[in-house]
């Protein structure tokens, strides 16, 4: 893959992740503002005029919080599963909350964006 392809993939994934974060009204913690235009990472990820270095930094920053919350949601889902013991003959069903599953999908987008920007040798 070329550097231009990596940049395009990084930009696309950062926008997609930001859209999801906005859709679920993501907050880094309970008293934090909702992910919106009031937060700098929102502009860094969505503004077409943003630099790739700012996009990369924003994706790294958001990834840390998203992973932390996804882990909490996984623990909550595992607790419910342990208590309810639903039928799962193949052991392949998710043991996570819906919010956690969404956060894990967002984390994959953010990781892919970071990897693409790094492959394109973006400094940030």
Coordinates of N, CA, C and O in Angstrom, one line a residue:
X1 N 0.9 -1.2 0.0 CA 0.0 0.0 0.0 C 0.9 1.2 0.0 O 1.9 1.3 0.7
X2 N 0.5 2.2 -0.7 CA 1.3 3.5 -0.8 C 1.0 4.4 0.4 O 0.0 4.2 1.1
X3 N 1.9 5.4 0.6 CA 1.7 6.4 1.6 C 0.4 7.1 1.4 O -0.4 7.4 2.4
X4 N 0.0 7.4 0.1 CA -1.2 8.1 -0.1 C -2.4 7.2 0.2 O -3.4 7.7 0.8
X5 N -2.3 5.9 0.0 CA -3.4 5.0 0.3 C -3.6 4.9 1.9 O -4.7 4.9 2.4
X6 N -2.4 4.9 2.5 CA -2.5 4.8 4.0 C -3.1 6.1 4.6 O -3.9 6.0 5.5
X7 N -2.7 7.2 4.0 CA -3.3 8.5 4.5 C -4.8 8.5 4.3 O -5.6 8.9 5.1
X8 N -5.2 8.1 3.1 CA -6.7 8.1 2.8 C -7.4 7.2 3.8 O -8.5 7.5 4.2
X9 N -6.8 6.0 4.0 CA -7.4 5.0 5.0 C -7.5 5.6 6.4 O -8.5 5.6 7.1
X10 N -6.4 6.3 6.8 CA -6.4 6.9 8.1 C -7.4 8.0 8.3 O -8.1 8.1 9.3
X11 N -7.5 8.8 7.3 CA -8.5 9.9 7.3 C -9.9 9.3 7.3 O -10.8 9.8 8.1
X12 N -10.2 8.3 6.5 CA -11.5 7.7 6.4 C -11.9 7.1 7.7 O -13.0 7.3 8.2
X13 N -11.0 6.3 8.3 CA -11.3 5.7 9.6 C -11.4 6.7 10.7 O -12.3 6.5 11.6
X14 N -10.7 7.7 10.7 CA -10.8 8.7 11.8 C -12.2 9.4 11.7 O -12.8 9.7 12.7
X15 N -12.6 9.7 10.5 CA -14.0 10.3 10.3 C -15.0 9.3 10.7 O -16.0 9.7 11.4
X16 N -14.9 8.1 10.3 CA -15.9 7.1 10.7 C -16.0 6.9 12.2 O -17.1 6.8 12.8
X17 N -14.8 6.8 12.9 CA -14.8 6.7 14.3 C -15.5 7.9 15.0 O -16.3 7.8 15.9
X18 N -15.2 9.1 14.5 CA -15.8 10.3 15.0 C -17.3 10.3 14.9 O -18.0 10.8 15.8
X19 N -17.7 9.9 13.7 CA -19.2 9.8 13.5 C -19.8 8.9 14.5 O -20.9 9.2 15.1
X20 N -19.2 7.7 14.8 CA -19.8 6.8 15.8 C -19.8 7.5 17.2 O -20.7 7.3 17.9
X21 N -18.6 8.1 17.5 CA -18.5 8.7 18.8 C -19.6 9.8 19.0 O -20.2 9.9 20.1
X22 N -19.9 10.5 18.0 CA -20.9 11.5 18.0 C -22.3 10.9 18.1 O -23.2 11.3 18.9
X23 N -22.5 9.8 17.3 CA -23.8 9.1 17.3 C -24.2 8.6 18.7 O -25.3 8.7 19.1
X24 N -23.2 8.0 19.4 CA -23.5 7.4 20.7 C -23.3 8.4 21.8 O -23.5 8.1 23.0
X25 N -23.1 9.7 21.5 CA -22.9 10.8 22.4 C -21.8 10.4 23.5 O -22.0 10.5 24.7
X26 N -20.7 10.0 23.0 CA -19.6 9.5 23.8 C -19.1 10.6 24.8 O -18.9 11.7 24.4
X27 N -18.8 10.1 26.0 CA -18.2 10.9 27.0 C -17.0 10.2 27.6 O -17.1 9.0 27.8
X28 N -15.8 10.8 27.8 CA -14.7 10.1 28.4 C -15.0 9.6 29.8 O -14.4 8.7 30.2
X29 N -15.8 10.3 30.5 CA -16.2 9.9 31.8 C -17.6 10.6 32.1 O -18.0 11.5 31.3
X30 N -18.2 10.3 33.2 CA -19.6 10.7 33.4 C -19.8 12.3 33.4 O -20.8 12.8 33.0
X31 N -18.8 13.0 33.9 CA -18.9 14.4 34.0 C -18.2 15.2 32.8 O -18.2 16.4 32.8
X32 N -17.7 14.4 31.9 CA -17.1 15.0 30.7 C -18.1 15.5 29.7 O -19.2 15.0 29.7
X33 N -17.7 16.5 28.9 CA -18.7 16.9 27.9 C -18.9 15.8 26.8 O -18.0 14.9 26.6
X34 N -20.0 15.8 26.2 CA -20.3 14.8 25.1 C -19.4 15.2 23.9 O -19.2 16.3 23.6
X35 N -19.0 14.1 23.2 CA -18.2 14.3 22.0 C -19.0 15.1 21.0 O -20.0 14.7 20.5
X36 N -18.5 16.4 20.8 CA -19.2 17.3 19.9 C -18.2 18.4 19.5 O -17.0 18.3 19.8
X37 N -18.7 19.3 18.7 CA -17.9 20.4 18.3 C -17.2 21.2 19.4 O -16.3 22.0 19.2
X38 N -17.7 21.1 20.6 CA -17.1 21.7 21.8 C -15.8 21.1 22.2 O -15.1 21.7 23.0
X39 N -15.4 20.0 21.6 CA -14.2 19.3 22.0 C -13.2 19.3 20.9 O -13.6 19.1 19.7
X40 N -11.9 19.6 21.2 CA -10.9 19.8 20.1 C -10.7 18.5 19.3 O -10.5 18.6 18.1
X41 N -10.8 17.4 19.9 CA -10.6 16.1 19.1 C -11.7 15.9 18.0 O -11.5 15.3 17.0
X42 N -12.9 16.5 18.3 CA -14.0 16.4 17.3 C -13.5 17.1 16.0 O -13.6 16.6 14.9
X43 N -13.0 18.4 16.2 CA -12.5 19.1 15.0 C -11.3 18.4 14.4 O -11.2 18.4 13.1
X44 N -10.4 17.9 15.2 CA -9.2 17.3 14.7 C -9.5 16.1 13.8 O -8.9 15.8 12.9
X45 N -10.6 15.4 14.2 CA -11.0 14.2 13.5 C -11.9 14.4 12.3 O -11.8 13.7 11.3
X46 N -12.7 15.5 12.3 CA -13.7 15.7 11.3 C -13.5 16.8 10.4 O -14.0 16.8 9.2
X47 N -12.7 17.8 10.8 CA -12.5 19.0 9.9 C -11.6 18.6 8.8 O -10.4 18.2 9.0
X48 N -12.1 18.8 7.5 CA -11.2 18.5 6.4 C -9.9 19.3 6.3 O -8.9 18.8 5.7
X49 N -9.9 20.4 7.0 CA -8.7 21.2 7.0 C -7.7 20.8 8.1 O -6.6 21.4 8.2
X50 N -8.1 19.9 9.0 CA -7.2 19.4 10.0 C -6.0 18.7 9.4 O -6.0 18.1 8.4
X51 N -4.9 18.8 10.2 CA -3.7 18.1 9.7 C -3.7 16.7 10.1 O -4.4 16.3 11.0
X52 N -3.0 15.8 9.3 CA -2.9 14.4 9.7 C -2.3 14.2 11.0 O -2.7 13.3 11.7
X53 N -1.3 15.0 11.4 CA -0.7 14.9 12.7 C -1.8 15.1 13.8 O -1.8 14.4 14.8
X54 N -2.6 16.1 13.6 CA -3.7 16.3 14.6 C -4.7 15.2 14.6 O -5.2 14.8 15.7
X55 N -5.0 14.7 13.5 CA -5.9 13.5 13.4 C -5.3 12.3 14.1 O -6.0 11.7 14.9
X56 N -4.1 12.1 13.9 CA -3.4 11.0 14.6 C -3.4 11.1 16.1 O -3.7 10.2 16.8
X57 N -3.1 12.3 16.5 CA -3.0 12.6 18.0 C -4.4 12.4 18.6 O -4.6 11.9 19.7
X58 N -5.5 12.9 17.9 CA -6.8 12.8 18.4 C -7.3 11.3 18.4 O -7.9 10.9 19.4
X59 N -6.9 10.5 17.4 CA -7.3 9.1 17.4 C -6.6 8.4 18.6 O -7.2 7.6 19.3
X60 N -5.3 8.7 18.8 CA -4.6 8.1 19.9 C -5.3 8.5 21.3 O -5.5 7.6 22.1
X61 N -5.6 9.7 21.4 CA -6.2 10.2 22.6 C -7.6 9.6 22.8 O -7.9 9.1 23.9
X62 N -8.4 9.5 21.8 CA -9.8 8.9 22.0 C -9.7 7.4 22.2 O -10.5 6.9 23.0
X63 N -8.7 6.8 21.6 CA -8.6 5.3 21.7 C -8.4 4.9 23.2 O -9.0 3.9 23.7
X64 N -7.6 5.6 23.9 CA -7.3 5.3 25.3 C -8.6 5.3 26.1 O -8.9 4.4 26.9
X65 N -9.4 6.3 26.0 CA -10.7 6.4 26.7 C -11.7 5.4 26.3 O -12.4 4.7 27.1
X66 N -11.7 5.1 25.0 CA -12.7 4.2 24.4 C -12.3 2.8 24.9 O -13.2 2.0 25.3
X67 N -11.0 2.4 24.9 CA -10.6 1.1 25.4 C -10.9 0.9 26.9 O -11.4 -0.1 27.3
X68 N -10.7 2.0 27.7 CA -11.0 1.9 29.1 C -12.5 1.6 29.3 O -12.9 0.8 30.1
X69 N -13.4 2.4 28.6 CA -14.8 2.1 28.8 C -15.3 0.8 28.2 O -16.2 0.2 28.8
X70 N -14.7 0.4 27.1 CA -15.1 -0.9 26.6 C -14.7 -2.0 27.6 O -15.5 -3.0 27.7
X71 N -13.6 -1.9 28.3 CA -13.2 -2.9 29.3 C -14.2 -3.0 30.4 O -14.6 -4.0 30.9
X72 N -14.7 -1.8 30.8 CA -15.7 -1.7 31.9 C -17.0 -2.4 31.4 O -17.7 -3.1 32.2
X73 N -17.4 -2.1 30.2 CA -18.6 -2.7 29.6 C -18.5 -4.2 29.5 O -19.4 -5.0 29.6
X74 N -17.3 -4.7 29.1 CA -17.1 -6.1 29.1 C -17.2 -6.8 30.4 O -17.9 -7.8 30.6
X75 N -16.7 -6.2 31.5 CA -16.9 -6.7 32.8 C -18.3 -6.8 33.2 O -18.8 -7.7 33.8
X76 N -19.1 -5.7 32.9 CA -20.5 -5.7 33.2 C -21.2 -6.8 32.4 O -22.1 -7.5 33.0
X77 N -20.9 -7.0 31.2 CA -21.5 -8.0 30.4 C -21.2 -9.4 30.9 O -22.0 -10.3 30.9
X78 N -19.9 -9.6 31.3 CA -19.5 -10.9 31.8 C -20.3 -11.2 33.1 O -20.6 -12.3 33.4
X79 N -20.5 -10.2 34.0 CA -21.2 -10.4 35.2 C -22.7 -10.8 34.9 O -23.2 -11.7 35.6
X80 N -23.3 -10.2 34.0 CA -24.7 -10.5 33.6 C -24.7 -12.0 33.1 O -25.6 -12.7 33.5
X81 N -23.7 -12.3 32.2 CA -23.7 -13.6 31.7 C -23.5 -14.7 32.8 O -24.2 -15.7 32.8
X82 N -22.6 -14.4 33.7 CA -22.4 -15.4 34.8 C -23.6 -15.6 35.7 O -23.9 -16.7 36.2
X83 N -24.4 -14.5 35.8 CA -25.6 -14.6 36.6 C -26.8 -15.3 35.9 O -27.5 -16.2 36.4
X84 N -27.0 -14.9 34.6 CA -28.1 -15.4 33.8 C -27.8 -16.8 33.1 O -28.7 -17.5 32.8
X85 N -26.6 -17.0 32.8 CA -26.1 -18.2 32.1 C -27.0 -18.5 30.9 O -27.7 -19.6 30.8
X86 N -27.1 -17.6 29.9 CA -28.0 -17.9 28.7 C -27.4 -19.0 27.9 O -26.2 -19.4 28.0
X87 N -28.3 -19.6 27.1 CA -27.8 -20.8 26.3 C -26.9 -20.2 25.2 O -27.3 -19.3 24.4
X88 N -25.7 -20.8 25.1 CA -24.7 -20.4 24.1 C -23.9 -21.7 23.8 O -22.8 -21.8 24.3
X89 N -24.5 -22.6 23.0 CA -23.9 -23.9 22.8 C -22.5 -23.8 22.1 O -21.7 -24.8 22.3
X90 N -22.2 -22.7 21.4 CA -20.9 -22.7 20.7 C -19.9 -21.8 21.4 O -18.8 -21.7 21.0
X91 N -20.4 -21.1 22.5 CA -19.5 -20.2 23.2 C -19.0 -19.0 22.4 O -17.9 -18.5 22.7
X92 N -19.7 -18.6 21.4 CA -19.3 -17.6 20.5 C -20.1 -16.3 20.7 O -19.7 -15.3 20.1
X93 N -21.1 -16.3 21.5 CA -21.9 -15.0 21.7 C -21.0 -14.1 22.5 O -20.2 -14.5 23.3
X94 N -21.3 -12.8 22.3 CA -20.6 -11.8 23.0 C -21.0 -11.7 24.5 O -22.2 -11.8 24.7
X95 N -20.1 -11.5 25.3 CA -20.4 -11.4 26.8 C -20.0 -10.0 27.1 O -19.1 -9.7 27.9
X96 N -20.7 -9.0 26.5 CA -20.5 -7.6 26.7 C -21.8 -6.9 26.5 O -22.7 -7.4 25.9
X97 N -21.9 -5.7 27.0 CA -23.1 -4.9 26.8 C -23.1 -4.4 25.4 O -22.1 -4.4 24.7
X98 N -24.3 -3.9 25.0 CA -24.4 -3.3 23.6 C -23.5 -2.1 23.5 O -22.7 -2.0 22.5
X99 N -23.4 -1.3 24.5 CA -22.5 -0.1 24.5 C -21.1 -0.6 24.3 O -20.3 0.0 23.6
X100 N -20.7 -1.6 25.0 CA -19.4 -2.1 25.0 C -19.0 -2.7 23.6 O -17.9 -2.4 23.1
X101 N -20.0 -3.3 22.9 CA -19.7 -3.8 21.6 C -19.5 -2.7 20.6 O -18.6 -2.7 19.8
X102 N -20.3 -1.6 20.8 CA -20.1 -0.5 19.9 C -18.8 0.2 20.2 O -18.0 0.5 19.2
X103 N -18.4 0.3 21.4 CA -17.1 0.9 21.8 C -15.9 0.0 21.2 O -14.9 0.6 20.8
X104 N -16.1 -1.3 21.3 CA -15.0 -2.1 20.7 C -14.9 -1.9 19.2 O -13.8 -1.9 18.6
X105 N -16.0 -1.7 18.5 CA -16.0 -1.5 17.0 C -15.3 -0.1 16.8 O -14.5 0.0 15.8
X106 N -15.6 0.9 17.6 CA -15.0 2.2 17.4 C -13.5 2.1 17.7 O -12.7 2.7 17.0
X107 N -13.1 1.3 18.7 CA -11.7 1.1 19.0 C -11.0 0.5 17.8 O -9.8 0.9 17.5
X108 N -11.6 -0.5 17.1 CA -11.0 -1.1 15.9 C -10.8 0.0 14.8 O -9.7 0.0 14.2
X109 N -11.8 0.9 14.7 CA -11.6 2.0 13.7 C -10.4 2.9 14.1 O -9.6 3.3 13.2
X110 N -10.4 3.2 15.4 CA -9.3 4.1 15.8 C -7.9 3.5 15.7 O -7.0 4.1 15.3
X111 N -7.9 2.2 16.0 CA -6.6 1.5 15.9 C -6.1 1.4 14.4 O -5.0 1.6 14.1
X112 N -7.1 1.2 13.5 CA -6.8 1.2 12.1 C -6.3 2.5 11.6 O -5.4 2.6 10.8
X113 N -7.0 3.6 12.1 CA -6.6 4.9 11.7 C -5.2 5.2 12.2 O -4.3 5.7 11.4
X114 N -4.9 4.9 13.4 CA -3.5 5.1 14.0 C -2.5 4.3 13.1 O -1.5 4.9 12.7
X115 N -2.8 3.0 12.9 CA -1.9 2.2 12.1 C -1.6 2.8 10.7 O -0.5 2.8 10.2
X116 N -2.7 3.3 10.1 CA -2.6 3.8 8.7 C -1.7 5.1 8.7 O -0.9 5.3 7.9
X117 N -2.0 6.0 9.7 CA -1.2 7.2 9.8 C 0.3 6.9 10.1 O 1.2 7.5 9.5
X118 N 0.5 5.9 11.0 CA 1.9 5.5 11.3 C 2.6 4.9 10.0 O 3.7 5.2 9.8
X119 N 1.8 4.1 9.3 CA 2.4 3.5 8.1 C 2.7 4.6 7.0 O 3.7 4.4 6.3
X120 N 2.0 5.7 7.0 CA 2.3 6.8 6.2 C 3.3 7.7 6.7 O 3.6 8.8 6.1
X121 N 3.8 7.3 7.9 CA 4.9 8.1 8.6 C 4.5 9.5 9.0 O 5.3 10.4 8.9
X122 N 3.2 9.6 9.4 CA 2.7 10.9 10.0 C 3.4 11.0 11.4 O 3.3 10.1 12.2
X123 N 3.9 12.2 11.6 CA 4.5 12.5 12.9 C 3.4 13.0 13.8 O 2.7 13.9 13.4
X124 N 3.2 12.5 15.0 CA 2.2 13.1 15.9 C 2.2 12.4 17.2 O 1.9 11.9 18.0

